[in-house]
JSON list of C-alpha atoms in Angstrom, two decimals:
[
{"chain": "A", "resi": 1, "resn": "ILE", "atom": "CA", "xyz": [-6.41, 11.90, 9.21]},
{"chain": "A", "resi": 2, "resn": "MET", "atom": "CA", "xyz": [-3.21, 12.92, 7.44]},
{"chain": "A", "resi": 3, "resn": "THR", "atom": "CA", "xyz": [0.19, 13.35, 9.53]},
{"chain": "A", "resi": 4, "resn": "VAL", "atom": "CA", "xyz": [3.20, 15.28, 7.52]},
{"chain": "A", "resi": 5, "resn": "LEU", "atom": "CA", "xyz": [5.32, 14.04, 9.64]},
{"chain": "A", "resi": 6, "resn": "ARG", "atom": "CA", "xyz": [9.47, 16.22, 8.79]},
{"chain": "A", "resi": 7, "resn": "LEU", "atom": "CA", "xyz": [11.92, 13.74, 9.62]},
{"chain": "A", "resi": 8, "resn": "HIS", "atom": "CA", "xyz": [14.77, 15.87, 11.57]},
{"chain": "A", "resi": 9, "resn": "ARG", "atom": "CA", "xyz": [18.10, 13.97, 9.57]},
{"chain": "A", "resi": 10, "resn": "THR", "atom": "CA", "xyz": [16.41, 15.41, 6.15]},
{"chain": "A", "resi": 11, "resn": "GLY", "atom": "CA", "xyz": [13.78, 17.30, 6.58]},
{"chain": "A", "resi": 12, "resn": "GLU", "atom": "CA", "xyz": [12.18, 15.95, 3.85]},
{"chain": "A", "resi": 13, "resn": "PRO", "atom": "CA", "xyz": [7.91, 14.98, 4.20]},
{"chain": "A", "resi": 14, "resn": "VAL", "atom": "CA", "xyz": [6.55, 11.62, 5.50]},
{"chain": "A", "resi": 15, "resn": "ILE", "atom": "CA", "xyz": [2.83, 12.56, 4.48]},
{"chain": "A", "resi": 16, "resn": "THR", "atom": "CA", "xyz": [0.70, 9.38, 5.36]},
{"chain": "A", "resi": 17, "resn": "SER", "atom": "CA", "xyz": [-2.53, 8.37, 7.38]},
{"chain": "A", "resi": 18, "resn": "GLY", "atom": "CA", "xyz": [-0.57, 5.47, 9.03]},
{"chain": "A", "resi": 19, "resn": "LEU", "atom": "CA", "xyz": [0.76, 5.56, 12.20]},
{"chain": "A", "resi": 20, "resn": "VAL", "atom": "CA", "xyz": [4.41, 7.34, 12.77]},
{"chain": "A", "resi": 21, "resn": "GLU", "atom": "CA", "xyz": [6.89, 5.72, 15.48]},
{"chain": "A", "resi": 22, "resn": "SER", "atom": "CA", "xyz": [10.26, 7.33, 15.97]},
{"chain": "A", "resi": 23, "resn": "GLY", "atom": "CA", "xyz": [12.64, 3.87, 16.69]},
{"chain": "A", "resi": 24, "resn": "GLY", "atom": "CA", "xyz": [10.52, 1.40, 16.41]},
{"chain": "A", "resi": 25, "resn": "PHE", "atom": "CA", "xyz": [11.08, -0.21, 12.60]},
{"chain": "A", "resi": 26, "resn": "GLY", "atom": "CA", "xyz": [14.55, 1.68, 12.91]},
{"chain": "A", "resi": 27, "resn": "PRO", "atom": "CA", "xyz": [15.47, 5.10, 12.70]},
{"chain": "A", "resi": 28, "resn": "ALA", "atom": "CA", "xyz": [11.92, 6.41, 11.75]},
{"chain": "A", "resi": 29, "resn": "GLY", "atom": "CA", "xyz": [9.26, 3.92, 10.60]},
{"chain": "A", "resi": 30, "resn": "VAL", "atom": "CA", "xyz": [5.42, 4.24, 9.82]},
{"chain": "A", "resi": 31, "resn": "PHE", "atom": "CA", "xyz": [2.81, 1.42, 10.63]},
{"chain": "A", "resi": 32, "resn": "LEU", "atom": "CA", "xyz": [0.02, 1.10, 7.62]},
{"chain": "A", "resi": 33, "resn": "ARG", "atom": "CA", "xyz": [-3.14, -0.17, 9.17]},
{"chain": "A", "resi": 34, "resn": "PRO", "atom": "CA", "xyz": [-6.24, -1.19, 6.71]},
{"chain": "A", "resi": 35, "resn": "GLY", "atom": "CA", "xyz": [-6.92, 2.18, 4.39]},
{"chain": "A", "resi": 36, "resn": "ASP", "atom": "CA", "xyz": [-3.94, 3.80, 5.48]},
{"chain": "A", "resi": 37, "resn": "TRP", "atom": "CA", "xyz": [-1.55, 5.11, 2.97]},
{"chain": "A", "resi": 38, "resn": "LEU", "atom": "CA", "xyz": [2.50, 7.02, 2.86]},
{"chain": "A", "resi": 39, "resn": "PHE", "atom": "CA", "xyz": [4.08, 9.45, 0.21]},
{"chain": "A", "resi": 40, "resn": "SER", "atom": "CA", "xyz": [8.43, 10.64, 0.62]},
{"chain": "A", "resi": 41, "resn": "GLY", "atom": "CA", "xyz": [11.25, 10.33, -0.39]},
{"chain": "A", "resi": 42, "resn": "THR", "atom": "CA", "xyz": [12.61, 10.39, 3.00]},
{"chain": "A", "resi": 43, "resn": "PRO", "atom": "CA", "xyz": [13.82, 6.86, 4.09]},
{"chain": "A", "resi": 44, "resn": "VAL", "atom": "CA", "xyz": [11.37, 5.31, 6.10]},
{"chain": "A", "resi": 45, "resn": "ARG", "atom": "CA", "xyz": [10.69, 1.98, 6.47]},
{"chain": "A", "resi": 46, "resn": "VAL", "atom": "CA", "xyz": [7.02, 1.57, 6.35]},
{"chain": "A", "resi": 47, "resn": "THR", "atom": "CA", "xyz": [5.35, -1.32, 7.83]},
{"chain": "A", "resi": 48, "resn": "THR", "atom": "CA", "xyz": [1.68, -3.51, 8.09]},
{"chain": "A", "resi": 49, "resn": "LEU", "atom": "CA", "xyz": [-0.05, -6.98, 7.50]},
{"chain": "A", "resi": 50, "resn": "LEU", "atom": "CA", "xyz": [-2.05, -8.31, 4.61]},
{"chain": "A", "resi": 51, "resn": "GLY", "atom": "CA", "xyz": [-4.47, -10.90, 5.32]},
{"chain": "A", "resi": 52, "resn": "SER", "atom": "CA", "xyz": [-7.12, -10.86, 1.82]},
{"chain": "A", "resi": 53, "resn": "CYS", "atom": "CA", "xyz": [-6.12, -6.53, 1.75]},
{"chain": "A", "resi": 54, "resn": "VAL", "atom": "CA", "xyz": [-3.50, -5.87, -0.98]},
{"chain": "A", "resi": 55, "resn": "ALA", "atom": "CA", "xyz": [-0.36, -3.62, -0.65]},
{"chain": "A", "resi": 56, "resn": "VAL", "atom": "CA", "xyz": [0.70, -1.84, -3.62]},
{"chain": "A", "resi": 57, "resn": "MET", "atom": "CA", "xyz": [4.88, -0.34, -3.12]},
{"chain": "A", "resi": 58, "resn": "LEU", "atom": "CA", "xyz": [5.29, 2.37, -5.94]},
{"chain": "A", "resi": 59, "resn": "TRP", "atom": "CA", "xyz": [9.08, 3.02, -6.00]},
{"chain": "A", "resi": 60, "resn": "ALA", "atom": "CA", "xyz": [11.39, 5.61, -8.20]},
{"chain": "A", "resi": 61, "resn": "PRO", "atom": "CA", "xyz": [14.68, 4.72, -7.66]},
{"chain": "A", "resi": 62, "resn": "ALA", "atom": "CA", "xyz": [16.24, 7.60, -9.55]},
{"chain": "A", "resi": 63, "resn": "ARG", "atom": "CA", "xyz": [14.67, 9.56, -7.60]},
{"chain": "A", "resi": 64, "resn": "ARG", "atom": "CA", "xyz": [14.47, 7.39, -4.62]},
{"chain": "A", "resi": 65, "resn": "ILE", "atom": "CA", "xyz": [11.01, 8.37, -4.30]},
{"chain": "A", "resi": 66, "resn": "GLY", "atom": "CA", "xyz": [8.01, 5.46, -2.76]},
{"chain": "A", "resi": 67, "resn": "ALA", "atom": "CA", "xyz": [4.24, 5.15, -2.14]},
{"chain": "A", "resi": 68, "resn": "MET", "atom": "CA", "xyz": [2.77, 2.35, -1.21]},
{"chain": "A", "resi": 69, "resn": "CYS", "atom": "CA", "xyz": [-1.32, 1.45, 0.43]},
{"chain": "A", "resi": 70, "resn": "HIS", "atom": "CA", "xyz": [-2.80, -1.07, 2.03]},
{"chain": "A", "resi": 71, "resn": "CYS", "atom": "CA", "xyz": [-6.22, -1.43, 0.25]},
{"chain": "A", "resi": 72, "resn": "MET", "atom": "CA", "xyz": [-9.43, -3.76, 1.79]},
{"chain": "A", "resi": 73, "resn": "LEU", "atom": "CA", "xyz": [-10.77, -2.91, -1.75]},
{"chain": "A", "resi": 74, "resn": "PRO", "atom": "CA", "xyz": [-10.90, -2.12, -5.42]},
{"chain": "A", "resi": 75, "resn": "GLN", "atom": "CA", "xyz": [-13.35, 0.47, -5.15]},
{"chain": "A", "resi": 76, "resn": "ARG", "atom": "CA", "xyz": [-16.65, 1.82, -3.05]},
{"chain": "A", "resi": 77, "resn": "ARG", "atom": "CA", "xyz": [-19.92, 0.78, -3.80]},
{"chain": "A", "resi": 78, "resn": "LEU", "atom": "CA", "xyz": [-22.00, 3.10, -6.03]},
{"chain": "A", "resi": 79, "resn": "ASP", "atom": "CA", "xyz": [-24.38, 4.20, -3.34]},
{"chain": "A", "resi": 80, "resn": "ASP", "atom": "CA", "xyz": [-21.64, 4.82, -0.75]},
{"chain": "A", "resi": 81, "resn": "PHE", "atom": "CA", "xyz": [-20.64, 8.57, -1.85]},
{"chain": "A", "resi": 82, "resn": "ALA", "atom": "CA", "xyz": [-17.98, 10.21, 0.15]},
{"chain": "A", "resi": 83, "resn": "PRO", "atom": "CA", "xyz": [-15.89, 13.77, -1.02]},
{"chain": "A", "resi": 84, "resn": "VAL", "atom": "CA", "xyz": [-12.81, 12.40, 0.89]},
{"chain": "A", "resi": 85, "resn": "PRO", "atom": "CA", "xyz": [-10.75, 9.48, -0.73]},
{"chain": "A", "resi": 86, "resn": "ASP", "atom": "CA", "xyz": [-10.45, 6.64, 1.36]},
{"chain": "A", "resi": 87, "resn": "GLY", "atom": "CA", "xyz": [-7.92, 4.24, 1.26]},
{"chain": "A", "resi": 88, "resn": "ARG", "atom": "CA", "xyz": [-9.75, 1.15, 2.50]},
{"chain": "A", "resi": 89, "resn": "TYR", "atom": "CA", "xyz": [-10.39, 0.71, -1.75]},
{"chain": "A", "resi": 90, "resn": "GLY", "atom": "CA", "xyz": [-7.79, 0.38, -4.24]},
{"chain": "A", "resi": 91, "resn": "GLU", "atom": "CA", "xyz": [-9.51, 2.76, -7.14]},
{"chain": "A", "resi": 92, "resn": "GLU", "atom": "CA", "xyz": [-8.78, 5.53, -4.60]},
{"chain": "A", "resi": 93, "resn": "ALA", "atom": "CA", "xyz": [-5.50, 5.10, -2.68]},
{"chain": "A", "resi": 94, "resn": "ALA", "atom": "CA", "xyz": [-4.19, 4.91, -6.15]},
{"chain": "A", "resi": 95, "resn": "GLN", "atom": "CA", "xyz": [-5.56, 7.74, -7.15]},
{"chain": "A", "resi": 96, "resn": "TRP", "atom": "CA", "xyz": [-4.15, 9.44, -3.98]},
{"chain": "A", "resi": 97, "resn": "MET", "atom": "CA", "xyz": [-0.88, 7.73, -4.56]},
{"chain": "A", "resi": 98, "resn": "GLU", "atom": "CA", "xyz": [-0.83, 8.93, -8.38]},
{"chain": "A", "resi": 99, "resn": "MET", "atom": "CA", "xyz": [-1.30, 12.60, -7.13]},
{"chain": "A", "resi": 100, "resn": "HIS", "atom": "CA", "xyz": [1.13, 13.61, -4.92]},
{"chain": "A", "resi": 101, "resn": "LEU", "atom": "CA", "xyz": [3.56, 10.99, -7.94]},
{"chain": "A", "resi": 102, "resn": "ALA", "atom": "CA", "xyz": [2.28, 14.07, -9.95]},
{"chain": "A", "resi": 103, "resn": "ARG", "atom": "CA", "xyz": [3.55, 16.80, -7.96]},
{"chain": "A", "resi": 104, "resn": "CYS", "atom": "CA", "xyz": [7.24, 16.10, -7.65]},
{"chain": "A", "resi": 105, "resn": "GLY", "atom": "CA", "xyz": [7.08, 14.76, -11.13]},
{"chain": "A", "resi": 106, "resn": "VAL", "atom": "CA", "xyz": [7.47, 11.16, -11.44]},
{"chain": "A", "resi": 107, "resn": "GLY", "atom": "CA", "xyz": [6.66, 9.62, -14.15]},
{"chain": "A", "resi": 108, "resn": "PHE", "atom": "CA", "xyz": [4.82, 5.75, -14.85]},
{"chain": "A", "resi": 109, "resn": "GLY", "atom": "CA", "xyz": [7.93, 5.75, -16.62]},
{"chain": "A", "resi": 110, "resn": "GLU", "atom": "CA", "xyz": [10.50, 5.53, -14.00]},
{"chain": "A", "resi": 111, "resn": "LEU", "atom": "CA", "xyz": [8.00, 3.75, -11.15]},
{"chain": "A", "resi": 112, "resn": "GLU", "atom": "CA", "xyz": [8.77, 0.37, -10.34]},
{"chain": "A", "resi": 113, "resn": "ALA", "atom": "CA", "xyz": [5.76, -2.07, -8.01]},
{"chain": "A", "resi": 114, "resn": "THR", "atom": "CA", "xyz": [6.08, -4.01, -5.72]},
{"chain": "A", "resi": 115, "resn": "LEU", "atom": "CA", "xyz": [2.43, -6.03, -4.90]},
{"chain": "A", "resi": 116, "resn": "ALA", "atom": "CA", "xyz": [1.11, -8.35, -1.77]},
{"chain": "A", "resi": 117, "resn": "GLY", "atom": "CA", "xyz": [-1.54, -9.88, -0.26]},
{"chain": "A", "resi": 118, "resn": "GLY", "atom": "CA", "xyz": [-4.49, -10.75, -1.05]},
{"chain": "A", "resi": 119, "resn": "ALA", "atom": "CA", "xyz": [-4.41, -13.96, 0.01]},
{"chain": "A", "resi": 120, "resn": "SER", "atom": "CA", "xyz": [-7.68, -16.34, 0.74]},
{"chain": "A", "resi": 121, "resn": "VAL", "atom": "CA", "xyz": [-8.37, -15.81, 4.91]},
{"chain": "A", "resi": 122, "resn": "HIS", "atom": "CA", "xyz": [-11.42, -16.86, 6.19]},
{"chain": "A", "resi": 123, "resn": "GLY", "atom": "CA", "xyz": [-13.32, -18.05, 3.60]},
{"chain": "A", "resi": 124, "resn": "TRP", "atom": "CA", "xyz": [-12.87, -14.32, 1.60]},
{"chain": "A", "resi": 125, "resn": "ARG", "atom": "CA", "xyz": [-10.35, -15.65, -1.61]},
{"chain": "A", "resi": 126, "resn": "GLU", "atom": "CA", "xyz": [-13.32, -13.83, -3.49]},
{"chain": "A", "resi": 127, "resn": "ILE", "atom": "CA", "xyz": [-11.49, -10.34, -1.62]},
{"chain": "A", "resi": 128, "resn": "GLY", "atom": "CA", "xyz": [-8.45, -11.29, -1.90]},
{"chain": "A", "resi": 129, "resn": "GLU", "atom": "CA", "xyz": [-8.73, -12.27, -5.93]},
{"chain": "A", "resi": 130, "resn": "ALA", "atom": "CA", "xyz": [-10.91, -9.36, -6.66]},
{"chain": "A", "resi": 131, "resn": "ASN", "atom": "CA", "xyz": [-7.86, -6.87, -5.45]},
{"chain": "A", "resi": 132, "resn": "LEU", "atom": "CA", "xyz": [-5.28, -8.56, -6.88]},
{"chain": "A", "resi": 133, "resn": "ARG", "atom": "CA", "xyz": [-6.74, -8.14, -10.89]},
{"chain": "A", "resi": 134, "resn": "TRP", "atom": "CA", "xyz": [-7.37, -4.19, -9.76]},
{"chain": "A", "resi": 135, "resn": "ALA", "atom": "CA", "xyz": [-4.28, -3.78, -8.40]},
{"chain": "A", "resi": 136, "resn": "ARG", "atom": "CA", "xyz": [-2.51, -5.54, -11.28]},
{"chain": "A", "resi": 137, "resn": "ASP", "atom": "CA", "xyz": [-5.40, -3.63, -13.86]},
{"chain": "A", "resi": 138, "resn": "TRP", "atom": "CA", "xyz": [-4.18, -0.39, -12.36]},
{"chain": "A", "resi": 139, "resn": "LEU", "atom": "CA", "xyz": [0.05, -1.02, -12.54]},
{"chain": "A", "resi": 140, "resn": "ALA", "atom": "CA", "xyz": [-0.49, -2.66, -15.58]},
{"chain": "A", "resi": 141, "resn": "GLN", "atom": "CA", "xyz": [-2.66, 0.13, -17.50]},
{"chain": "A", "resi": 142, "resn": "ARG", "atom": "CA", "xyz": [0.21, 2.60, -16.55]},
{"chain": "A", "resi": 143, "resn": "GLY", "atom": "CA", "xyz": [3.01, 0.76, -17.94]},
{"chain": "A", "resi": 144, "resn": "ILE", "atom": "CA", "xyz": [4.52, -0.12, -14.32]},
{"chain": "A", "resi": 145, "resn": "ALA", "atom": "CA", "xyz": [6.18, -2.61, -14.23]},
{"chain": "A", "resi": 146, "resn": "VAL", "atom": "CA", "xyz": [5.60, -5.42, -11.13]},
{"chain": "A", "resi": 147, "resn": "VAL", "atom": "CA", "xyz": [9.24, -6.37, -9.87]},
{"chain": "A", "resi": 148, "resn": "GLN", "atom": "CA", "xyz": [8.30, -8.63, -7.50]},
{"chain": "A", "resi": 149, "resn": "GLN", "atom": "CA", "xyz": [5.37, -10.43, -5.32]},
{"chain": "A", "resi": 150, "resn": "ASP", "atom": "CA", "xyz": [4.52, -12.76, -2.57]},
{"chain": "A", "resi": 151, "resn": "VAL", "atom": "CA", "xyz": [0.25, -12.55, -4.00]},
{"chain": "A", "resi": 152, "resn": "GLY", "atom": "CA", "xyz": [-2.81, -15.36, -2.91]},
{"chain": "A", "resi": 153, "resn": "GLY", "atom": "CA", "xyz": [-1.79, -18.12, -0.74]},
{"chain": "A", "resi": 154, "resn": "ARG", "atom": "CA", "xyz": [-3.42, -18.67, 2.35]},
{"chain": "A", "resi": 155, "resn": "VAL", "atom": "CA", "xyz": [-1.04, -17.46, 3.88]},
{"chain": "A", "resi": 156, "resn": "VAL", "atom": "CA", "xyz": [-0.82, -14.08, 7.13]},
{"chain": "A", "resi": 157, "resn": "ARG", "atom": "CA", "xyz": [2.16, -11.77, 5.66]},
{"chain": "A", "resi": 158, "resn": "ARG", "atom": "CA", "xyz": [3.77, -8.92, 7.34]},
{"chain": "A", "resi": 159, "resn": "VAL", "atom": "CA", "xyz": [5.36, -6.85, 5.12]},
{"chain": "A", "resi": 160, "resn": "SER", "atom": "CA", "xyz": [8.17, -4.22, 5.33]},
{"chain": "A", "resi": 161, "resn": "PHE", "atom": "CA", "xyz": [9.32, -1.18, 2.76]},
{"chain": "A", "resi": 162, "resn": "ASN", "atom": "CA", "xyz": [12.26, 0.44, 3.07]},
{"chain": "A", "resi": 163, "resn": "LEU", "atom": "CA", "xyz": [12.34, 4.54, 1.41]},
{"chain": "A", "resi": 164, "resn": "ALA", "atom": "CA", "xyz": [15.71, 4.44, 1.94]},
{"chain": "A", "resi": 165, "resn": "ASP", "atom": "CA", "xyz": [16.86, 1.71, -1.33]},
{"chain": "A", "resi": 166, "resn": "GLY", "atom": "CA", "xyz": [13.43, 0.81, -1.88]},
{"chain": "A", "resi": 167, "resn": "GLY", "atom": "CA", "xyz": [13.94, -2.55, -0.55]},
{"chain": "A", "resi": 168, "resn": "VAL", "atom": "CA", "xyz": [11.09, -5.25, 0.08]},
{"chain": "A", "resi": 169, "resn": "THR", "atom": "CA", "xyz": [10.94, -7.74, 2.86]},
{"chain": "A", "resi": 170, "resn": "VAL", "atom": "CA", "xyz": [7.54, -10.47, 3.49]},
{"chain": "A", "resi": 171, "resn": "ALA", "atom": "CA", "xyz": [7.25, -12.62, 6.14]},
{"chain": "A", "resi": 172, "resn": "HIS", "atom": "CA", "xyz": [4.61, -15.27, 5.95]},
{"chain": "A", "resi": 173, "resn": "GLY", "atom": "CA", "xyz": [2.74, -15.39, 9.67]},
{"chain": "A", "resi": 174, "resn": "GLY", "atom": "CA", "xyz": [1.85, -18.85, 9.21]},
{"chain": "A", "resi": 175, "resn": "ARG", "atom": "CA", "xyz": [-1.00, -20.78, 7.02]},
{"chain": "A", "resi": 176, "resn": "VAL", "atom": "CA", "xyz": [-4.29, -20.04, 7.37]},
{"chain": "A", "resi": 177, "resn": "PRO", "atom": "CA", "xyz": [-6.86, -22.75, 9.01]},
{"chain": "A", "resi": 178, "resn": "ALA", "atom": "CA", "xyz": [-9.52, -23.57, 6.43]},
{"chain": "A", "resi": 179, "resn": "GLN", "atom": "CA", "xyz": [-13.18, -22.48, 7.24]},
{"chain": "A", "resi": 180, "resn": "GLU", "atom": "CA", "xyz": [-15.04, -24.55, 8.89]},
{"chain": "A", "resi": 181, "resn": "ASN", "atom": "CA", "xyz": [-18.80, -23.96, 7.12]}
]
């Protein structure tokens, strides 16, 4: 389900599949669950929690436009066809963000990226590593510079992306205990 919200201050749209909360994270906020995405030129704060998933945050500083996705896996299995894009998969979330950026005339050269997540959580090291490999490859293929990252390890992260200024904060939720086999 996609939400198009028009904030009262600017009237600019926030396009998201996340949970929109007014006042919950400041003046306007959106919480992205796994598989959610957001695109906006409005000063909204976007928050998510990450383990082995990866969040890609794109920011066009000159235009003050941003996009964010919370991906669980790099791509869908070949036998898992669906007619609509699914934000759980990095490839599809990236296509969605590219489409919205193109509609606003934002080129890849105008963007800077932040990466977070990709942790080795509950024995899912391969998933975290695959998510990071996909995100880095996708950004490199488009020439988008990664200006900051907080990735890997064995920590759970709370990420906040402020579309008022492009700032990103990451808080660690502690170390994940070793998996018992």
